[in-house]
PDB file of C-alpha atoms in Angstrom:
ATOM      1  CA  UNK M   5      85.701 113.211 121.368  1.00 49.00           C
ATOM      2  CA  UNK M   6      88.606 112.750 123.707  1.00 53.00           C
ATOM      3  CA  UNK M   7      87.794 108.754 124.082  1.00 59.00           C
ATOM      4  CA  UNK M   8      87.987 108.350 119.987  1.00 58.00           C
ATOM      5  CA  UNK M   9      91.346 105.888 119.426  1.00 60.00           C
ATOM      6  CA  UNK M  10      90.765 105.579 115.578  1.00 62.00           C
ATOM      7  CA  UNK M  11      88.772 107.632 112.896  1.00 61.00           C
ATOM      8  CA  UNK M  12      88.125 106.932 109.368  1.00 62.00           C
ATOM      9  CA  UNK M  13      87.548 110.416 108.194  1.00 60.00           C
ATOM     10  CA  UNK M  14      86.689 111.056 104.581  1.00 59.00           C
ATOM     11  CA  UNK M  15      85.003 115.054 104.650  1.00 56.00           C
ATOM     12  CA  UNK M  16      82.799 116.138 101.715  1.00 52.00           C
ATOM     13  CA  UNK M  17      81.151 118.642 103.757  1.00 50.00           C
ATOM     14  CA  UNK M  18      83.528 121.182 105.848  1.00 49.00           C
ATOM     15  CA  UNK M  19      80.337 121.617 108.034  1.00 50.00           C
ATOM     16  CA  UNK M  20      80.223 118.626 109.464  1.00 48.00           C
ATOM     17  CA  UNK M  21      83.670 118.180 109.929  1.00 48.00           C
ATOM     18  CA  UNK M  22      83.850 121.313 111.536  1.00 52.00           C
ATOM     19  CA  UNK M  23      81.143 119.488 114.257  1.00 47.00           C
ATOM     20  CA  UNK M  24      83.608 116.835 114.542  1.00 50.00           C
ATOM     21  CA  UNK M  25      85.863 118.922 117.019  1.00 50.00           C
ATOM     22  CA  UNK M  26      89.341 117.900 117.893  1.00 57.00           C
ATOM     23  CA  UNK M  27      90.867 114.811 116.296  1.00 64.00           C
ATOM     24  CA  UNK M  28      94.281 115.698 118.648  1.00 67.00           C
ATOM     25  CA  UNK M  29      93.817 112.766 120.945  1.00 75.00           C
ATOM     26  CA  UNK M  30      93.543 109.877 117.881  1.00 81.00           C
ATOM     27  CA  UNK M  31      95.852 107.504 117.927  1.00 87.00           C
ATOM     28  CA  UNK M  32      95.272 105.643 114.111  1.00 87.00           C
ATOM     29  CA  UNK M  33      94.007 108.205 111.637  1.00 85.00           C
ATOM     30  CA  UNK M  34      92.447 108.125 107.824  1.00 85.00           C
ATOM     31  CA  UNK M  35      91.803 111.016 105.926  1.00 82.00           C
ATOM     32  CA  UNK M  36      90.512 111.408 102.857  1.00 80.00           C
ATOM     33  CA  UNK M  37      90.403 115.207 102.466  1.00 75.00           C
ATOM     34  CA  UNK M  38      89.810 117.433  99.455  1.00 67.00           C
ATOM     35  CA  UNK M  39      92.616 120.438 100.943  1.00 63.00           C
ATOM     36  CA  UNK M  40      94.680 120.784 103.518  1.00 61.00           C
ATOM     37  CA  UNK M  41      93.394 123.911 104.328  1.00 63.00           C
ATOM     38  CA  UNK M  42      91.328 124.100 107.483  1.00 60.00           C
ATOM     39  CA  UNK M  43      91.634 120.695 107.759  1.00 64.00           C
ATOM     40  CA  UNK M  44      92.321 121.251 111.651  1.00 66.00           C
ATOM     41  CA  UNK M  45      93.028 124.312 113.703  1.00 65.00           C
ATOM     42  CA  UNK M  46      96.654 125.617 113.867  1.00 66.00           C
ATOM     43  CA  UNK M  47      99.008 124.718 116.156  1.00 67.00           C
ATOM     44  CA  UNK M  48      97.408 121.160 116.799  1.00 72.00           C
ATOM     45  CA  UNK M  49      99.806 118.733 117.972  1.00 81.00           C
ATOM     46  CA  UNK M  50      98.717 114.991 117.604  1.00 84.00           C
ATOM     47  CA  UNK M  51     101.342 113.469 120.545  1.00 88.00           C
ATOM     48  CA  UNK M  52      98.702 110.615 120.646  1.00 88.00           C
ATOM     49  CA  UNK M  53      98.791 109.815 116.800  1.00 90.00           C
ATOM     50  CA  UNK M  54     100.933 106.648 116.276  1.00 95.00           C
ATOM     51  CA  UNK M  55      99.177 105.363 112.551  1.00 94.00           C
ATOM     52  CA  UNK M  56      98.430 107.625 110.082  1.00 93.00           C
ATOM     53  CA  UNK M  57      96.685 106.279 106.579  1.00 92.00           C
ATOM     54  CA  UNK M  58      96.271 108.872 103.741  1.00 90.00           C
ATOM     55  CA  UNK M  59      94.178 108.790 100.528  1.00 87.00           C
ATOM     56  CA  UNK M  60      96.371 110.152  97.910  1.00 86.00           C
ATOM     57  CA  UNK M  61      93.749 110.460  95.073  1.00 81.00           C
ATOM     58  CA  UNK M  62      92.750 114.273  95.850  1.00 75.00           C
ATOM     59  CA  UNK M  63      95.046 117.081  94.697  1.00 74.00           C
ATOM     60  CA  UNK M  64      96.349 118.372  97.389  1.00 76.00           C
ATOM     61  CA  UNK M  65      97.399 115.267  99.325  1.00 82.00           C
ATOM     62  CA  UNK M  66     101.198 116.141  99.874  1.00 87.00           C
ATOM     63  CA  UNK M  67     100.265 119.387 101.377  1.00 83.00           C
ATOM     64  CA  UNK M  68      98.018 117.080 103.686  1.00 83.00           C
ATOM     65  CA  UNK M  69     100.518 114.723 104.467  1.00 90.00           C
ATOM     66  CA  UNK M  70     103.390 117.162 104.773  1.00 89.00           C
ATOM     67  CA  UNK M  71     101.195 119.218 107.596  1.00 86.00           C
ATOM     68  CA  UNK M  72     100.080 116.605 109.627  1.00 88.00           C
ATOM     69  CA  UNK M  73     103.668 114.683 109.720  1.00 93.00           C
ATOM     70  CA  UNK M  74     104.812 118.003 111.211  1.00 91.00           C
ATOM     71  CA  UNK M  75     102.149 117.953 113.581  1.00 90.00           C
ATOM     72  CA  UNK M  76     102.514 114.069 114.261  1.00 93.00           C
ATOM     73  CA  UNK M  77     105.781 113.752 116.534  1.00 95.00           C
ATOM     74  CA  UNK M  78     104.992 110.504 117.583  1.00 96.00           C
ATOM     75  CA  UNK M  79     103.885 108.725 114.806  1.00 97.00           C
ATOM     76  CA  UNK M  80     105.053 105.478 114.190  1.00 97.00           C
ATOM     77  CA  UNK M  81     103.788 103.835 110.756  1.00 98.00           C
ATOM     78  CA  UNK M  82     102.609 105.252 107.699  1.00 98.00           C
ATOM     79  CA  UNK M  83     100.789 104.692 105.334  1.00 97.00           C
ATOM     80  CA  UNK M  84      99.578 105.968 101.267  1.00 95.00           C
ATOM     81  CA  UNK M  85      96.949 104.968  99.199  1.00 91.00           C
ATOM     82  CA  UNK M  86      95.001 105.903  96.771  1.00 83.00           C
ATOM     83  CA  UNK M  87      92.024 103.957  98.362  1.00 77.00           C
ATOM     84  CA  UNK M  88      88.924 105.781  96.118  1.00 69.00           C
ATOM     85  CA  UNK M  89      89.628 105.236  92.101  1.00 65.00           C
ATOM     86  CA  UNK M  90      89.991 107.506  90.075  1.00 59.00           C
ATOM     87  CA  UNK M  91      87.137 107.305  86.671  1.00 48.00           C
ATOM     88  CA  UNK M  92      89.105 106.470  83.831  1.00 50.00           C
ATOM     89  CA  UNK M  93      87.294 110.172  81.648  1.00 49.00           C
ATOM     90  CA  UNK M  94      89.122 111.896  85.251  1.00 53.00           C
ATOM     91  CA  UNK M  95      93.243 112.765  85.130  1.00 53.00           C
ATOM     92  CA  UNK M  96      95.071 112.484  87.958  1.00 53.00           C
ATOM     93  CA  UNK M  97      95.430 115.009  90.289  1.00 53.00           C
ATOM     94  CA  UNK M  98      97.773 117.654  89.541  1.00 53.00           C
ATOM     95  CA  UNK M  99     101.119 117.981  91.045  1.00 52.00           C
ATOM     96  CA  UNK M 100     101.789 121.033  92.665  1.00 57.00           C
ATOM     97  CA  UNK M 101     105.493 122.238  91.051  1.00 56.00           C
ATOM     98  CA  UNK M 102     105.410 125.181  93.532  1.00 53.00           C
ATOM     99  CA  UNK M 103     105.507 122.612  96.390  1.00 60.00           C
ATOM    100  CA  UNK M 104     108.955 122.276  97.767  1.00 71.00           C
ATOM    101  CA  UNK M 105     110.546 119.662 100.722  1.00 79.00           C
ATOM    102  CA  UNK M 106     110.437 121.374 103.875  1.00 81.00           C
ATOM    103  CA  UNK M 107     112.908 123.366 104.970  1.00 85.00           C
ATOM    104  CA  UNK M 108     113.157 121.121 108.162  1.00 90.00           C
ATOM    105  CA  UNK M 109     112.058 117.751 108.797  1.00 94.00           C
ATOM    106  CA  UNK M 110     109.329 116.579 111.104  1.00 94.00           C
ATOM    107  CA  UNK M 111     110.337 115.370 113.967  1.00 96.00           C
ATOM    108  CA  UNK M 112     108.390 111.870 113.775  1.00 96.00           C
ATOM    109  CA  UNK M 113     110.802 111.141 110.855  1.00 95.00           C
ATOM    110  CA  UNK M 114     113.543 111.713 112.767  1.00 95.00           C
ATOM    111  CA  UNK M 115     112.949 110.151 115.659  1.00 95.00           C
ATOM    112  CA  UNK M 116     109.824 107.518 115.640  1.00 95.00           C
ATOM    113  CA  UNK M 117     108.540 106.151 111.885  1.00 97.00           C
ATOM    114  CA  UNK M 118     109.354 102.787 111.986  1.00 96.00           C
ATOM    115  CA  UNK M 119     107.006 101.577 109.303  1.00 97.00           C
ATOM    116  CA  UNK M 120     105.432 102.931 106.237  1.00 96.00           C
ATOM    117  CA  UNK M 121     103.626 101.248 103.014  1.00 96.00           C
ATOM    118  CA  UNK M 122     102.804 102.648  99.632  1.00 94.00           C
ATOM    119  CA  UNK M 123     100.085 100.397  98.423  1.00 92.00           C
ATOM    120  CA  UNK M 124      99.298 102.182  95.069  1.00 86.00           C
ATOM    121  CA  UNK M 125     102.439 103.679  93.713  1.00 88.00           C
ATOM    122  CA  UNK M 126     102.588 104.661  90.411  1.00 84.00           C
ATOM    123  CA  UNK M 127     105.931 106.535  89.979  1.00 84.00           C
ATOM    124  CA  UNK M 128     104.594 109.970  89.232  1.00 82.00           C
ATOM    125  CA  UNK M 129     106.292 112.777  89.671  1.00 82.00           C
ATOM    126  CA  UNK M 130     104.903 113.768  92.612  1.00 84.00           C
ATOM    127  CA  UNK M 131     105.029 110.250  94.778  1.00 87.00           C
ATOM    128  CA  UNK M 132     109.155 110.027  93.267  1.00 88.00           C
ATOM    129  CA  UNK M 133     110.198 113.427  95.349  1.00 88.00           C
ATOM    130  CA  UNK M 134     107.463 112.296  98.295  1.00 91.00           C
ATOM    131  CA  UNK M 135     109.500 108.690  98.542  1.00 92.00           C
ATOM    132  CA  UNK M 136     112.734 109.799  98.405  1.00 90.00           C
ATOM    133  CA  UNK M 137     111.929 112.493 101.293  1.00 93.00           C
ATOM    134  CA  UNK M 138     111.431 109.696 103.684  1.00 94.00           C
ATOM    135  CA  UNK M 139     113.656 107.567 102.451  1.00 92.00           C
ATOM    136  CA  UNK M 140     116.366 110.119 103.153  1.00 91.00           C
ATOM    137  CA  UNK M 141     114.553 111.616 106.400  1.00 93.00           C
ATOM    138  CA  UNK M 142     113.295 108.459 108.483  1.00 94.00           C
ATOM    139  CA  UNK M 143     116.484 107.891 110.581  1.00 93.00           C
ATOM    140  CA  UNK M 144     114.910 104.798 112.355  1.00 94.00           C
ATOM    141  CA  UNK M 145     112.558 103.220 109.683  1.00 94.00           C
ATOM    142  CA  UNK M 146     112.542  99.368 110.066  1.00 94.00           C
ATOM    143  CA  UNK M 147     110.331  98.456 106.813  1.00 94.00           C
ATOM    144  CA  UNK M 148     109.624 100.451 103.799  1.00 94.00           C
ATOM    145  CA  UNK M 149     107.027  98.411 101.202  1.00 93.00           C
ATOM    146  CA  UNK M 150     105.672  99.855  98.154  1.00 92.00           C
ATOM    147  CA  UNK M 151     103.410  98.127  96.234  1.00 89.00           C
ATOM    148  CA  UNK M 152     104.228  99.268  92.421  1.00 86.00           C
ATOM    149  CA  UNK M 153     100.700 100.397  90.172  1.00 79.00           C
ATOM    150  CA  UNK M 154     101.022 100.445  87.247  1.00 70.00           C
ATOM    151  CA  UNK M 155      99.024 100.647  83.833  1.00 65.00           C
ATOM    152  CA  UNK M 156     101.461 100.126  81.381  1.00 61.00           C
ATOM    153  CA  UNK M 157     104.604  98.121  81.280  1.00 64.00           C
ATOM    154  CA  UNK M 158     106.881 100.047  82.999  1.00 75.00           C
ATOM    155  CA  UNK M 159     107.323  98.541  86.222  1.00 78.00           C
ATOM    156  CA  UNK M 160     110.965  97.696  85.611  1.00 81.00           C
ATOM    157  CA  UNK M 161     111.682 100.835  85.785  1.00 81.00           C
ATOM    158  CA  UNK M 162     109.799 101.565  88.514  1.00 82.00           C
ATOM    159  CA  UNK M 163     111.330  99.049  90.515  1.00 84.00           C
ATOM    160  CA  UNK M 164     114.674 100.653  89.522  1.00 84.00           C
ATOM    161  CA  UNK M 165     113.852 104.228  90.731  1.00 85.00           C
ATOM    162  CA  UNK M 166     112.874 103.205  93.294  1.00 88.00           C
ATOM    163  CA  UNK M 167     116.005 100.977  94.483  1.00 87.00           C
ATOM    164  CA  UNK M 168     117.580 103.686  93.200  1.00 85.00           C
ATOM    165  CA  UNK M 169     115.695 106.005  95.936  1.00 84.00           C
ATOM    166  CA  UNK M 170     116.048 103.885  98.368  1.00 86.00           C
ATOM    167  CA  UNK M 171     119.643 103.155  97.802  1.00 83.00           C
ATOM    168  CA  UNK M 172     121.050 106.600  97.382  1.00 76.00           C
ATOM    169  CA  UNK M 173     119.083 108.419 100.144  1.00 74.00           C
ATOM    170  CA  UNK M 174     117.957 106.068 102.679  1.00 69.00           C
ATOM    171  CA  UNK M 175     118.024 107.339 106.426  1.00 73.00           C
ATOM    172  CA  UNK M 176     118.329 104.350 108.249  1.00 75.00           C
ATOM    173  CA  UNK M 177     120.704 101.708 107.332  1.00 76.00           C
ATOM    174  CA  UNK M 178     118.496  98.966 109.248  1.00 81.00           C
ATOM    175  CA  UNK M 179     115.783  99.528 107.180  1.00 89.00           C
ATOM    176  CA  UNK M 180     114.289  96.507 105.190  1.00 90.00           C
ATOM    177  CA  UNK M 181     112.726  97.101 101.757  1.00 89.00           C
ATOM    178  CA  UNK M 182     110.226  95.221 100.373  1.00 90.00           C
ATOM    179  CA  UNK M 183     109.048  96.037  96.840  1.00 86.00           C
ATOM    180  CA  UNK M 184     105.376  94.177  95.238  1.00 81.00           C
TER     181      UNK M 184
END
């Protein structure tokens, strides 16, 4: 698979994505992945990964997204969605409390994001501490645009937490925030 540029990779069966192989030489990446576990082998370092797109609607996406922007030095733009619904008889998946920042900060924040994009933010608890970790750790992000969800009237104060976030911890002072 070393001429594959960009992958759309949502696994429901750890067989076949075991056939896939290595994903190290992708440069645009999608996963929709129930765990983070096993997800790729250890040690993998994705030097040719400059887009990365993740699903946030199974449980354990911040453990996803946390291992594979440490693995990612190069990556460039970012991006979170919660691109399958969830039914409405189905609760959101739970936060992990036992999940803490990382004790260091992967190097593609420090050094290369330039972009990322929240399309379905919905101020949980979980995507608050997740936004405010790049905000405060992407020293050369150029545009930050989240794109506020929400089912009941509380988008004001949405908007406020997050220019709140954004405000308070930002990384990089040239950074350009655009809020829908």
């Amino acid at each position: 698979m070393t001429k594959v540029v960009d992958a759309n990779l949502v696994v429901v069966n750890w067989k076949l994505w075991k056939k896939l192989g290595s994903i190290a030489s992708f440069k645009r990446l999608y996963l929709c992945v129930p765990s983070s576990k096993d997800v790729y082998t250890a040690r993998s370092v994705f030097t040719s990964l400059v887009h990365l797109k993740i699903c946030t609607c199974e449980t354990e996406w911040v453990n996803l997204l946390m291992r594979v922007l440490g693995d990612s030095p190069n990556l460039r733009a970012l991006k979170l969605d919660q691109c399958h619904p969830l039914r409405s008889y189905e609760p959101r998946p739970c936060w992990n409390p036992s999940w803490n920042e990382p004790s260091s900060v992967p190097e593609c924040l420090l050094s290369n994001l330039e972009t990322f994009e929240w399309v379905t933010y919905e101020g949980a608890e979980e995507e608050i501490e997740v936004l405010a970790f790049v905000f405060r750790s992407a020293k050369y992000l150029k545009k930050a645009a989240i794109n506020i969800h929400s089912k009941t009237n509380d988008t004001d104060k949405k908007l406020e937490v997050i220019k709140e976030l954004f405000s308070s911890s930002r990384g990089s002072p040239a950074c350009v925030l655009e809020l829908r």
